[in-house]
CSV table of C-alpha atoms and ligand atoms in Angstrom, one decimal:
chain,number,residue,atom,x,y,z
A,215,MET,CA,2.4,-35.8,9.1
A,216,LYS,CA,2.6,-36.3,5.3
A,217,GLU,CA,5.4,-38.5,3.9
A,218,THR,CA,7.0,-35.7,1.9
A,219,LYS,CA,7.0,-32.2,3.3
A,220,THR,CA,6.6,-29.4,0.8
A,221,TYR,CA,7.6,-25.7,0.7
A,222,PHE,CA,6.5,-22.7,-1.3
A,223,ILE,CA,8.5,-19.5,-1.5
A,224,ILE,CA,7.1,-16.1,-2.5
A,225,THR,CA,9.8,-13.7,-3.5
A,226,TYR,CA,9.6,-9.9,-3.6
A,227,GLY,CA,12.2,-7.5,-4.8
A,228,CYS,CA,15.4,-7.8,-6.8
A,229,GLN,CA,17.4,-10.6,-8.4
A,230,MET,CA,19.4,-10.8,-5.2
A,231,ASN,CA,16.3,-11.9,-3.4
A,232,VAL,CA,15.3,-14.3,-6.3
A,233,HIS,CA,18.8,-15.9,-5.9
A,234,ASP,CA,18.4,-16.0,-2.1
A,235,SER,CA,15.1,-17.8,-2.6
A,236,GLU,CA,16.9,-20.4,-4.8
A,237,LEU,CA,19.4,-20.9,-1.9
A,238,LEU,CA,16.6,-21.2,0.6
A,239,GLY,CA,14.9,-23.8,-1.6
A,240,GLY,CA,18.2,-25.7,-2.0
A,241,MET,CA,18.7,-25.9,1.7
A,242,LEU,CA,15.2,-27.1,2.3
A,243,GLU,CA,15.6,-29.8,-0.3
A,244,GLU,CA,18.6,-31.0,1.6
A,245,ILE,CA,16.5,-31.5,4.7
A,246,GLY,CA,13.8,-33.5,2.9
A,247,TYR,CA,11.4,-30.8,1.6
A,248,HIS,CA,10.1,-30.7,-2.0
A,249,GLN,CA,8.8,-27.7,-3.8
A,250,ALA,CA,5.0,-27.5,-3.8
A,251,GLU,CA,3.2,-26.8,-7.0
A,252,GLU,CA,0.6,-24.7,-5.3
A,253,MET,CA,0.9,-22.5,-2.2
A,254,GLU,CA,-2.3,-24.0,-0.7
A,255,GLU,CA,-0.7,-27.5,-0.6
A,256,ALA,CA,2.5,-26.5,1.1
A,257,ASP,CA,3.6,-27.4,4.7
A,258,LEU,CA,5.9,-24.5,4.8
A,259,ILE,CA,5.4,-21.1,3.2
A,260,ILE,CA,8.3,-18.6,3.1
A,261,LEU,CA,8.0,-14.9,2.2
A,262,ASN,CA,11.3,-13.4,1.1
A,263,THR,CA,10.6,-9.7,1.5
A,264,CYS,CA,11.9,-6.4,0.1
A,265,VAL,CA,12.0,-2.9,1.6
A,266,ILE,CA,13.3,-0.8,-1.3
A,267,ARG,CA,10.0,1.1,-1.6
A,268,GLU,CA,7.0,1.4,0.6
A,269,ASN,CA,4.9,-0.5,-2.0
A,270,ALA,CA,7.0,-3.6,-1.6
A,271,GLU,CA,6.3,-3.6,2.1
A,272,LEU,CA,2.6,-3.1,1.7
A,273,LYS,CA,2.4,-6.1,-0.6
A,274,VAL,CA,4.0,-8.2,2.1
A,275,TYR,CA,1.7,-7.2,4.8
A,276,GLY,CA,-1.3,-7.9,2.5
A,277,LYS,CA,0.0,-11.3,1.7
A,278,ILE,CA,0.7,-12.3,5.3
A,279,GLY,CA,-2.8,-11.2,6.2
A,280,SER,CA,-4.3,-13.4,3.6
A,281,LEU,CA,-2.3,-16.4,4.8
A,282,LYS,CA,-4.2,-16.4,8.1
A,283,ARG,CA,-6.9,-18.3,6.3
A,284,LEU,CA,-4.5,-21.2,5.5
A,285,LYS,CA,-3.1,-21.3,9.0
A,286,ASP,CA,-6.6,-21.4,10.5
A,287,LYS,CA,-7.4,-24.4,8.3
A,288,ASP,CA,-4.1,-26.1,9.0
A,289,PRO,CA,-2.4,-25.1,12.3
A,290,ALA,CA,0.6,-27.4,11.4
A,291,LEU,CA,1.4,-25.1,8.5
A,292,ILE,CA,4.7,-23.2,9.1
A,293,ILE,CA,4.8,-19.6,7.9
A,294,ALA,CA,8.3,-18.0,7.7
A,295,VAL,CA,9.1,-14.4,6.8
A,296,GLY,CA,12.7,-13.5,5.8
A,297,GLY,CA,14.6,-11.0,3.7
A,298,CYS,CA,15.3,-7.3,3.7
A,299,MET,CA,12.2,-6.1,5.4
A,300,MET,CA,13.0,-8.2,8.5
A,301,GLN,CA,16.2,-6.3,9.0
A,302,SER,CA,14.1,-3.5,10.5
A,303,ASN,CA,13.2,-3.7,14.2
A,304,GLU,CA,9.9,-2.0,13.6
A,305,ALA,CA,8.8,-4.4,10.9
A,306,VAL,CA,9.7,-7.4,13.0
A,307,GLU,CA,7.8,-6.0,16.0
A,308,GLU,CA,4.8,-5.2,13.9
A,309,LEU,CA,4.8,-8.7,12.4
A,310,TYR,CA,5.4,-10.5,15.7
A,311,LYS,CA,2.6,-8.6,17.5
A,312,LYS,CA,-0.1,-8.3,14.9
A,313,TYR,CA,0.4,-11.5,12.8
A,314,PRO,CA,0.4,-14.5,15.1
A,315,GLN,CA,0.2,-16.7,12.1
A,316,VAL,CA,3.9,-16.1,11.4
A,317,ASP,CA,6.1,-18.8,13.1
A,318,LEU,CA,9.5,-17.7,12.0
A,319,ILE,CA,11.2,-14.4,11.3
A,320,PHE,CA,14.7,-14.4,9.9
A,321,GLY,CA,16.9,-11.8,8.2
A,322,THR,CA,19.3,-11.4,5.3
A,323,HIS,CA,22.5,-12.3,7.1
A,324,ASN,CA,21.5,-15.7,8.5
A,325,ILE,CA,19.7,-17.4,5.6
A,326,HIS,CA,22.1,-20.4,6.0
A,327,HIS,CA,20.4,-21.1,9.4
A,328,LEU,CA,17.1,-21.8,7.8
A,329,PRO,CA,17.3,-25.6,8.1
A,330,ASP,CA,18.1,-25.4,11.8
A,331,LEU,CA,15.4,-22.9,12.5
A,332,ILE,CA,12.8,-25.0,10.6
A,333,SER,CA,13.8,-28.2,12.4
A,334,THR,CA,13.5,-26.5,15.7
A,335,ILE,CA,10.0,-25.3,14.9
A,336,GLU,CA,9.0,-28.7,13.6
A,337,LYS,CA,10.1,-30.2,16.9
A,338,GLU,CA,9.1,-27.7,19.5
A,339,ARG,CA,6.6,-25.5,17.7
A,340,GLY,CA,6.5,-22.0,19.2
A,341,ARG,CA,7.6,-18.9,17.4
A,342,ILE,CA,11.2,-17.9,16.6
A,343,VAL,CA,12.7,-14.5,15.7
A,344,GLU,CA,16.4,-14.7,14.5
A,345,VAL,CA,17.6,-11.6,12.8
A,346,TRP,CA,21.3,-10.6,12.9
A,347,ASP,CA,22.0,-6.8,12.9
A,348,LYS,CA,25.2,-7.3,11.1
A,349,GLU,CA,26.8,-9.4,8.4
A,350,GLU,CA,29.3,-11.9,9.8
A,351,GLY,CA,31.5,-12.4,6.8
A,352,LEU,CA,30.1,-13.9,3.7
A,353,ILE,CA,27.0,-16.1,3.6
A,354,PRO,CA,28.7,-19.5,3.0
A,355,ASP,CA,28.3,-21.3,-0.4
A,356,LEU,CA,24.9,-23.0,-0.3
A,357,PRO,CA,23.1,-25.5,-2.5
A,358,SER,CA,20.7,-23.9,-4.9
A,359,SER,CA,17.3,-25.0,-6.3
A,360,ARG,CA,17.3,-23.4,-9.8
A,361,GLU,CA,14.1,-22.6,-11.8
A,362,ASP,CA,15.9,-22.6,-15.1
A,363,ASP,CA,18.3,-25.3,-16.5
A,364,LYS,CA,20.1,-23.0,-18.8
A,365,LYS,CA,20.4,-19.7,-16.9
A,366,ALA,CA,21.8,-19.2,-13.4
A,367,TRP,CA,22.6,-16.4,-11.0
A,368,VAL,CA,26.0,-16.3,-9.4
A,369,SER,CA,26.6,-14.1,-6.4
A,370,ILE,CA,30.0,-12.3,-6.6
A,371,ILE,CA,29.7,-9.6,-3.9
A,372,GLN,CA,27.3,-9.1,-1.1
A,373,GLY,CA,26.3,-5.8,0.5
A,374,CYS,CA,26.9,-2.2,-0.5
A,375,ASN,CA,29.1,0.7,0.7
A,376,ASN,CA,27.7,3.5,-1.4
A,377,PHE,CA,25.1,5.0,0.9
A,378,CYS,CA,23.0,6.8,-1.8
A,379,THR,CA,20.9,9.0,0.5
A,380,TYR,CA,17.5,7.5,-0.6
A,381,CYS,CA,18.6,3.9,-0.3
A,382,ILE,CA,17.9,1.4,2.4
A,383,VAL,CA,20.0,-1.4,0.9
A,384,PRO,CA,23.3,-0.7,2.8
A,385,TYR,CA,21.4,-0.9,6.1
A,386,VAL,CA,19.7,-4.3,5.3
A,387,ARG,CA,22.5,-6.0,3.3
A,388,GLY,CA,25.5,-4.8,5.2
A,389,ARG,CA,29.0,-3.8,3.9
A,390,GLU,CA,30.6,-5.0,0.7
A,391,ARG,CA,32.1,-8.5,0.9
A,392,SER,CA,33.6,-10.1,-2.3
A,393,ARG,CA,33.5,-13.8,-2.8
A,394,PRO,CA,36.9,-15.3,-3.5
A,395,LEU,CA,37.6,-15.5,-7.2
A,396,LYS,CA,38.3,-19.2,-7.1
A,397,ASP,CA,35.0,-20.0,-5.5
A,398,ILE,CA,33.1,-18.1,-8.2
A,399,VAL,CA,35.1,-19.8,-11.0
A,400,LYS,CA,34.4,-23.1,-9.4
A,401,GLU,CA,30.7,-22.5,-9.2
A,402,VAL,CA,30.5,-21.3,-12.8
A,403,THR,CA,32.5,-24.3,-14.0
A,404,GLN,CA,30.1,-26.6,-12.1
A,405,LEU,CA,27.1,-24.8,-13.6
A,406,ALA,CA,28.6,-25.1,-17.1
A,407,GLU,CA,29.1,-28.9,-16.5
A,408,ASP,CA,25.4,-29.1,-15.4
A,409,GLY,CA,24.4,-27.6,-18.8
A,410,VAL,CA,24.0,-23.9,-17.9
A,411,ILE,CA,24.9,-21.6,-20.8
A,412,GLU,CA,24.0,-18.1,-19.4
A,413,ILE,CA,25.1,-16.7,-16.1
A,414,THR,CA,24.3,-13.4,-14.4
A,415,LEU,CA,26.9,-12.2,-11.9
A,416,LEU,CA,25.1,-10.6,-9.0
A,417,GLY,CA,25.9,-7.9,-6.5
A,418,GLN,CA,24.5,-4.6,-5.4
A,419,ASN,CA,27.5,-3.0,-6.9
A,420,VAL,CA,29.5,-5.5,-9.1
A,421,ASN,CA,32.1,-2.9,-10.0
A,422,SER,CA,33.3,-2.9,-6.4
A,423,TYR,CA,34.3,-6.6,-6.8
A,424,GLY,CA,37.7,-7.4,-5.4
A,425,LYS,CA,38.3,-4.1,-3.5
A,426,ASP,CA,38.3,-6.0,-0.3
A,427,LEU,CA,40.3,-9.0,-1.6
A,428,ALA,CA,44.1,-9.4,-1.5
A,429,GLY,CA,45.9,-9.2,-4.8
A,430,ASN,CA,45.1,-7.3,-7.9
A,431,ILE,CA,41.6,-8.6,-8.5
A,432,ASP,CA,38.8,-6.4,-9.8
A,433,PHE,CA,35.6,-6.9,-11.7
A,434,ALA,CA,37.4,-6.7,-15.1
A,435,SER,CA,39.8,-9.5,-14.1
A,436,LEU,CA,36.9,-11.6,-12.8
A,437,LEU,CA,35.1,-11.3,-16.2
A,438,GLU,CA,38.3,-12.4,-17.9
A,439,GLU,CA,38.4,-15.5,-15.7
A,440,ILE,CA,34.8,-16.4,-16.3
A,441,ASP,CA,35.1,-15.8,-20.0
A,442,LYS,CA,37.5,-18.8,-20.1
A,443,VAL,CA,34.9,-21.3,-18.7
A,444,THR,CA,34.0,-23.7,-21.4
A,445,GLY,CA,30.3,-24.1,-22.0
A,446,ILE,CA,29.2,-20.7,-20.8
A,447,GLU,CA,28.0,-18.8,-23.8
A,448,ARG,CA,26.6,-15.6,-22.3
A,449,ILE,CA,27.7,-13.6,-19.3
A,450,ARG,CA,25.6,-10.8,-17.8
A,451,TYR,CA,26.0,-8.9,-14.6
A,452,MET,CA,24.0,-6.6,-12.4
A,453,THR,CA,24.0,-4.0,-10.9
A,454,SER,CA,26.8,-1.7,-11.9
A,455,HIS,CA,27.4,1.8,-10.6
A,456,PRO,CA,28.2,4.4,-13.3
A,457,ARG,CA,30.8,6.0,-11.1
A,458,ASP,CA,32.9,2.8,-11.0
A,459,PHE,CA,32.8,2.0,-14.7
A,460,ASN,CA,36.0,2.6,-16.5
A,461,ALA,CA,37.7,2.3,-20.0
A,462,GLU,CA,39.5,-0.9,-19.0
A,463,LEU,CA,36.3,-2.6,-18.0
A,464,ILE,CA,34.6,-1.6,-21.3
A,465,GLU,CA,37.6,-2.9,-23.2
A,466,VAL,CA,37.3,-6.3,-21.4
A,467,ILE,CA,33.6,-6.5,-22.1
A,468,ASN,CA,34.3,-5.6,-25.8
A,469,SER,CA,37.0,-8.2,-26.2
A,470,SER,CA,34.8,-11.0,-24.7
A,471,ASP,CA,32.4,-12.8,-27.0
A,472,LYS,CA,30.5,-14.0,-24.0
A,473,VAL,CA,29.9,-10.8,-22.1
A,474,CYS,CA,26.6,-9.4,-23.5
A,475,GLU,CA,26.5,-5.9,-25.0
A,476,HIS,CA,24.0,-4.7,-22.4
A,477,PHE,CA,24.9,-1.9,-20.0
A,478,HIS,CA,22.4,-1.3,-17.1
A,479,LEU,CA,23.7,1.9,-15.6
A,480,PRO,CA,21.2,3.4,-13.1
A,481,ILE,CA,21.4,7.2,-13.5
A,482,GLN,CA,18.5,8.1,-11.1
A,483,SER,CA,18.4,11.8,-12.1
A,484,GLY,CA,19.6,14.1,-14.9
A,485,SER,CA,20.1,17.1,-12.5
A,486,ASN,CA,23.5,17.7,-10.9
A,487,GLN,CA,21.9,19.3,-7.9
A,488,ILE,CA,19.8,16.2,-7.3
A,489,LEU,CA,22.6,13.8,-8.1
A,490,LYS,CA,24.7,15.5,-5.4
A,491,LYS,CA,21.9,15.3,-2.8
A,492,MET,CA,21.6,11.6,-3.7
A,493,ASN,CA,25.3,11.1,-3.1
A,494,ARG,CA,25.7,9.3,-6.4
A,495,GLY,CA,29.3,10.4,-6.9
A,496,TYR,CA,29.0,11.5,-10.6
A,497,THR,CA,27.7,14.4,-12.5
A,498,ARG,CA,25.4,14.4,-15.5
A,499,GLU,CA,28.5,15.3,-17.7
A,500,GLU,CA,30.5,12.4,-16.3
A,501,TYR,CA,27.6,10.1,-17.0
A,502,LEU,CA,27.4,11.4,-20.6
A,503,ASP,CA,31.1,10.8,-21.0
A,504,LEU,CA,30.7,7.2,-19.9
A,505,VAL,CA,27.9,6.7,-22.4
A,506,LYS,CA,30.1,8.2,-25.1
A,507,MET,CA,33.0,5.9,-24.2
A,508,ILE,CA,30.7,2.8,-24.3
A,509,ARG,CA,29.2,3.7,-27.6
A,510,GLN,CA,32.6,4.5,-29.2
A,511,THR,CA,33.9,1.1,-28.2
A,512,ILE,CA,30.7,-0.9,-28.6
A,513,PRO,CA,28.4,0.9,-31.1
A,514,GLU,CA,25.7,-1.7,-30.9
A,515,ALA,CA,25.5,-1.6,-27.1
A,516,SER,CA,22.1,-1.3,-25.4
A,517,ILE,CA,22.1,1.1,-22.5
A,518,THR,CA,19.3,0.9,-19.9
A,519,THR,CA,18.8,2.7,-16.6
A,520,ASP,CA,16.8,3.4,-13.5
A,521,PHE,CA,15.2,6.8,-12.6
A,522,ILE,CA,13.8,8.1,-9.4
A,523,VAL,CA,11.3,11.0,-9.7
A,524,GLY,CA,10.3,13.2,-6.9
A,525,PHE,CA,13.4,13.0,-4.8
A,526,PRO,CA,13.3,15.7,-2.0
A,527,GLY,CA,13.8,19.2,-3.4
A,528,GLU,CA,13.4,18.1,-7.0
A,529,SER,CA,12.1,21.2,-8.8
A,530,GLU,CA,10.4,21.3,-12.2
A,531,GLU,CA,13.7,22.5,-13.6
A,532,ASP,CA,15.6,19.5,-12.1
A,533,PHE,CA,12.9,17.2,-13.6
A,534,GLN,CA,13.4,18.9,-17.0
A,535,ASP,CA,17.1,18.0,-16.7
A,536,THR,CA,16.0,14.4,-16.3
A,537,LEU,CA,13.8,14.6,-19.3
A,538,ASN,CA,16.5,16.1,-21.5
A,539,MET,CA,18.9,13.5,-20.3
A,540,VAL,CA,16.5,10.9,-21.6
A,541,GLU,CA,16.6,12.6,-25.0
A,542,GLU,CA,20.3,13.1,-25.0
A,543,VAL,CA,21.3,9.5,-24.0
A,544,ARG,CA,18.4,7.7,-25.7
A,545,PHE,CA,18.2,4.8,-23.4
A,546,ASP,CA,17.0,1.5,-24.8
A,547,SER,CA,14.7,1.3,-21.8
A,548,ALA,CA,14.4,2.5,-18.2
A,549,PHE,CA,12.8,1.4,-14.9
A,550,THR,CA,11.1,4.5,-13.5
A,551,PHE,CA,10.3,4.8,-9.8
A,552,ILE,CA,8.5,7.3,-7.6
A,553,TYR,CA,10.7,8.3,-4.7
A,554,SER,CA,9.7,6.4,-1.6
A,555,SER,CA,10.9,7.8,1.7
A,556,ARG,CA,12.7,5.1,3.7
A,557,THR,CA,13.0,5.6,7.5
A,558,GLY,CA,16.6,5.7,8.5
A,559,THR,CA,18.0,7.0,5.3
A,560,PRO,CA,19.4,10.6,5.1
A,561,ALA,CA,16.9,11.6,2.3
A,562,ALA,CA,13.9,10.8,4.6
A,563,LYS,CA,15.0,13.8,6.8
A,564,MET,CA,15.6,16.2,3.9
A,565,GLU,CA,13.4,19.3,3.6
A,566,VAL,CA,10.8,19.8,0.8
A,567,GLN,CA,9.4,16.3,0.3
A,568,ILE,CA,7.5,16.4,-3.0
A,569,ALA,CA,3.7,16.0,-3.1
A,570,GLU,CA,2.4,12.6,-4.4
A,571,GLU,CA,0.4,14.2,-7.3
A,572,ILE,CA,3.5,15.9,-8.5
A,573,LYS,CA,5.5,12.7,-8.3
A,574,LYS,CA,2.9,10.8,-10.2
A,575,GLU,CA,2.5,13.4,-12.9
A,576,ARG,CA,6.4,13.5,-13.4
A,577,LEU,CA,6.5,9.7,-13.6
A,578,ALA,CA,3.8,9.7,-16.3
A,579,ARG,CA,5.7,12.3,-18.3
A,580,LEU,CA,9.0,10.5,-18.0
A,581,MET,CA,7.5,7.1,-18.9
A,582,GLU,CA,5.8,8.6,-22.0
A,583,LEU,CA,9.0,10.1,-23.3
A,584,GLN,CA,11.0,6.9,-22.6
A,585,ASN,CA,8.5,4.6,-24.2
A,586,GLU,CA,8.5,6.7,-27.3
A,587,ILE,CA,12.3,6.5,-27.5
A,588,SER,CA,12.3,2.8,-26.7
A,589,LEU,CA,9.9,2.3,-29.6
A,590,GLU,CA,12.1,4.3,-32.0
A,591,ILE,CA,15.2,2.4,-31.0
A,592,ASN,CA,13.4,-0.9,-31.4
A,593,ARG,CA,12.2,0.1,-34.9
A,594,ASP,CA,15.8,0.2,-36.0
A,595,LEU,CA,15.9,-3.5,-35.3
A,596,LEU,CA,13.2,-4.3,-37.8
A,597,ASN,CA,14.5,-6.9,-40.3
A,598,GLN,CA,17.6,-7.5,-38.3
A,599,GLU,CA,18.6,-10.8,-36.9
A,600,VAL,CA,19.1,-11.3,-33.2
A,601,GLU,CA,20.4,-14.2,-31.1
A,602,VAL,CA,17.8,-15.4,-28.6
A,603,LEU,CA,18.1,-17.9,-25.7
A,604,VAL,CA,14.7,-19.6,-25.8
A,605,GLU,CA,13.0,-19.5,-22.3
A,606,GLY,CA,9.6,-21.1,-23.2
A,607,GLU,CA,6.0,-20.0,-23.4
A,608,SER,CA,5.5,-16.3,-23.0
A,609,LYS,CA,3.8,-15.4,-19.7
A,610,ASN,CA,1.3,-13.1,-21.4
A,611,ASN,CA,0.6,-15.1,-24.5
A,612,SER,CA,0.7,-18.9,-24.4
A,613,GLU,CA,0.5,-19.1,-28.2
A,614,VAL,CA,4.2,-18.0,-28.5
A,615,PHE,CA,7.6,-18.6,-27.1
A,616,CYS,CA,9.8,-15.9,-25.7
A,617,GLY,CA,13.5,-15.3,-24.9
A,618,ARG,CA,16.0,-12.6,-24.4
A,619,ASP,CA,18.5,-11.3,-27.0
A,620,ARG,CA,22.0,-10.3,-26.1
A,621,LYS,CA,20.9,-6.8,-25.4
A,622,ASN,CA,18.4,-8.2,-22.9
A,623,LYS,CA,15.4,-7.3,-25.0
A,624,LEU,CA,12.4,-9.6,-24.8
A,625,VAL,CA,11.7,-11.3,-28.1
A,626,LEU,CA,8.5,-13.2,-29.0
A,627,PHE,CA,8.3,-15.8,-31.8
A,628,PRO,CA,6.3,-18.8,-33.0
A,629,LYS,CA,6.5,-22.0,-31.0
A,630,ARG,CA,8.7,-24.8,-32.3
A,631,LYS,CA,9.6,-28.2,-30.9
A,632,ASP,CA,12.8,-28.8,-29.1
A,633,ILE,CA,14.1,-25.3,-29.0
A,634,ILE,CA,13.6,-24.4,-25.3
A,635,GLY,CA,17.0,-23.8,-23.7
A,636,LYS,CA,18.7,-23.3,-27.0
A,637,ILE,CA,20.2,-20.2,-28.6
A,638,ILE,CA,18.5,-19.5,-31.9
A,639,ARG,CA,18.5,-16.7,-34.5
A,640,VAL,CA,15.3,-14.7,-35.0
A,641,ARG,CA,14.6,-12.0,-37.6
A,642,ILE,CA,12.6,-9.1,-36.2
A,643,THR,CA,9.3,-8.5,-38.0
A,644,ASP,CA,7.5,-6.2,-35.6
A,645,VAL,CA,8.3,-4.1,-32.5
A,646,LYS,CA,6.7,-2.5,-29.5
A,647,SER,CA,8.3,-0.3,-26.7
A,648,PHE,CA,8.8,-3.3,-24.4
A,649,ASN,CA,9.3,-6.2,-26.8
A,650,LEU,CA,10.2,-7.5,-30.2
A,651,TYR,CA,8.4,-10.0,-32.5
A,652,GLY,CA,10.1,-12.2,-35.0
A,653,GLU,CA,10.4,-15.3,-37.0
A,654,ILE,CA,12.9,-18.1,-36.4
A,655,ILE,CA,15.7,-18.1,-38.9
A,656,SER,CA,17.8,-20.9,-37.6
A,657,VAL,CA,18.1,-23.1,-34.6
B,129,LIG,N1,12.5,5.2,-3.7
B,129,LIG,C1,12.3,4.9,-5.0
B,129,LIG,N2,13.1,4.2,-5.8
B,129,LIG,C2,14.2,3.6,-5.2
B,129,LIG,N3,15.2,2.9,-5.7
B,129,LIG,C3,16.1,2.6,-4.7
B,129,LIG,N4,15.7,3.2,-3.5
B,129,LIG,C4,14.5,3.9,-3.8
B,129,LIG,C5,13.6,4.7,-3.1
B,129,LIG,N5,13.8,4.9,-1.8
B,129,LIG,C6,15.3,2.5,-7.0
B,129,LIG,C7,16.6,3.0,-7.7
B,129,LIG,C8,17.4,1.8,-7.8
B,129,LIG,C9,16.4,0.7,-8.0
B,129,LIG,C10,16.8,-0.7,-7.8
B,129,LIG,O1,15.4,1.1,-7.1
B,129,LIG,O2,16.3,3.5,-9.0
B,129,LIG,O3,18.4,1.8,-8.9
B,130,LIG,FE1,16.8,-6.4,-3.3
B,130,LIG,FE2,17.2,-4.1,-2.0
B,130,LIG,FE3,14.7,-5.1,-2.1
B,130,LIG,FE4,16.6,-6.2,-0.6
B,130,LIG,S1,15.7,-4.2,-0.4
B,130,LIG,S2,15.2,-7.2,-2.0
B,130,LIG,S3,18.4,-5.9,-1.8
B,130,LIG,S4,15.9,-4.3,-3.8
């Protein structure tokens, strides 16, 4: 056995999973593991999986298949698979039967057991499956191994009660459970003391925060509390549900200098008929009213969204309603997804599933329109100054640095010494649909 044991985590899916992976890393470091630079060198490889769309699952199976080579070379290697996909019995059975290279399978509700499970495997070898069907209260506060010194995720609510008919999340993440306000404030205060300046409050539906807590606590009051923490300069949150956004919350966001002017409000469809079948709980008109209310209060706000195309029964007319919603709202940007049928959800059983070619063709039309609008909106930023938190070298171009502005737009600019982790001012000199280019004005 090597002196220091190392781990490598591969994360699929949303920020919730990214954050869970930080917690998994934090717990492993407490039992003596260090992060490996390369997967090939690690003594323990963990896959933190996602089930939101079929593609996410296919990627996981592909990856586990390819890990067999490493396990054959080094039988002492521990391969663990956790996360949302493991909350399905079928997936667990399939993995257990067909992928003997997997030593440990765990779910979303018992991530805090990872150290014990790993210790057992180290001592006794053999394979372990430990998945809990249900959440048992909140996952306790855990240590975290953060990738970034200046930015941190903070979980505020776990689970989801919405049951949108296409969505698997409520089945794999359980019911809504809010973290006590004082624990969140304590964590944010500690992060600020450690030098963090930007936090993102995480939950499947942050607007539900506090509904299950005693007292008069809601998401707006949580933001007010976090706003008071000295040292934090930017507050973001995700994801919020358009149905639960109200004037009071917009007012709190407006009156805080720290809460960023970025609203990610997944709309999913512009057709009332489809919204109803999705069980989204708002109409197109209500969504438009919300956008109006935000823009009246915060005219410079960026509004981004998610769309699903090809939901069961979506006619060309319904899809046209989505396209004209894009034109009417003029979103800064949108994540666009092809509907993926998830076993166990009500939509999977709905009549008139849409053919793949139609879904693909609709996705292409939607993306083309949105990209054009994103570019037009970004053009208005030419010559303007934006405030950027410098992340470091851009992933796609090592010649330049990148960072996000308050609206969450990706900004690229020339490298300069000693600015990583700082908030700087950049003047925009060129724009594309997905990012902005600029020159540094002041640091
Ligand atoms: N198929 C396609 N997209 C989905 N999303 C959620 N469930 C599905 C599904 N079954 C999308 C929604 C959501 C985003 C995180 O993923 O747009 O907002
Ligand atoms: Fe995140 Fe949902 Fe995917 Fe789980 S299934 S990782 S909660 S997107």
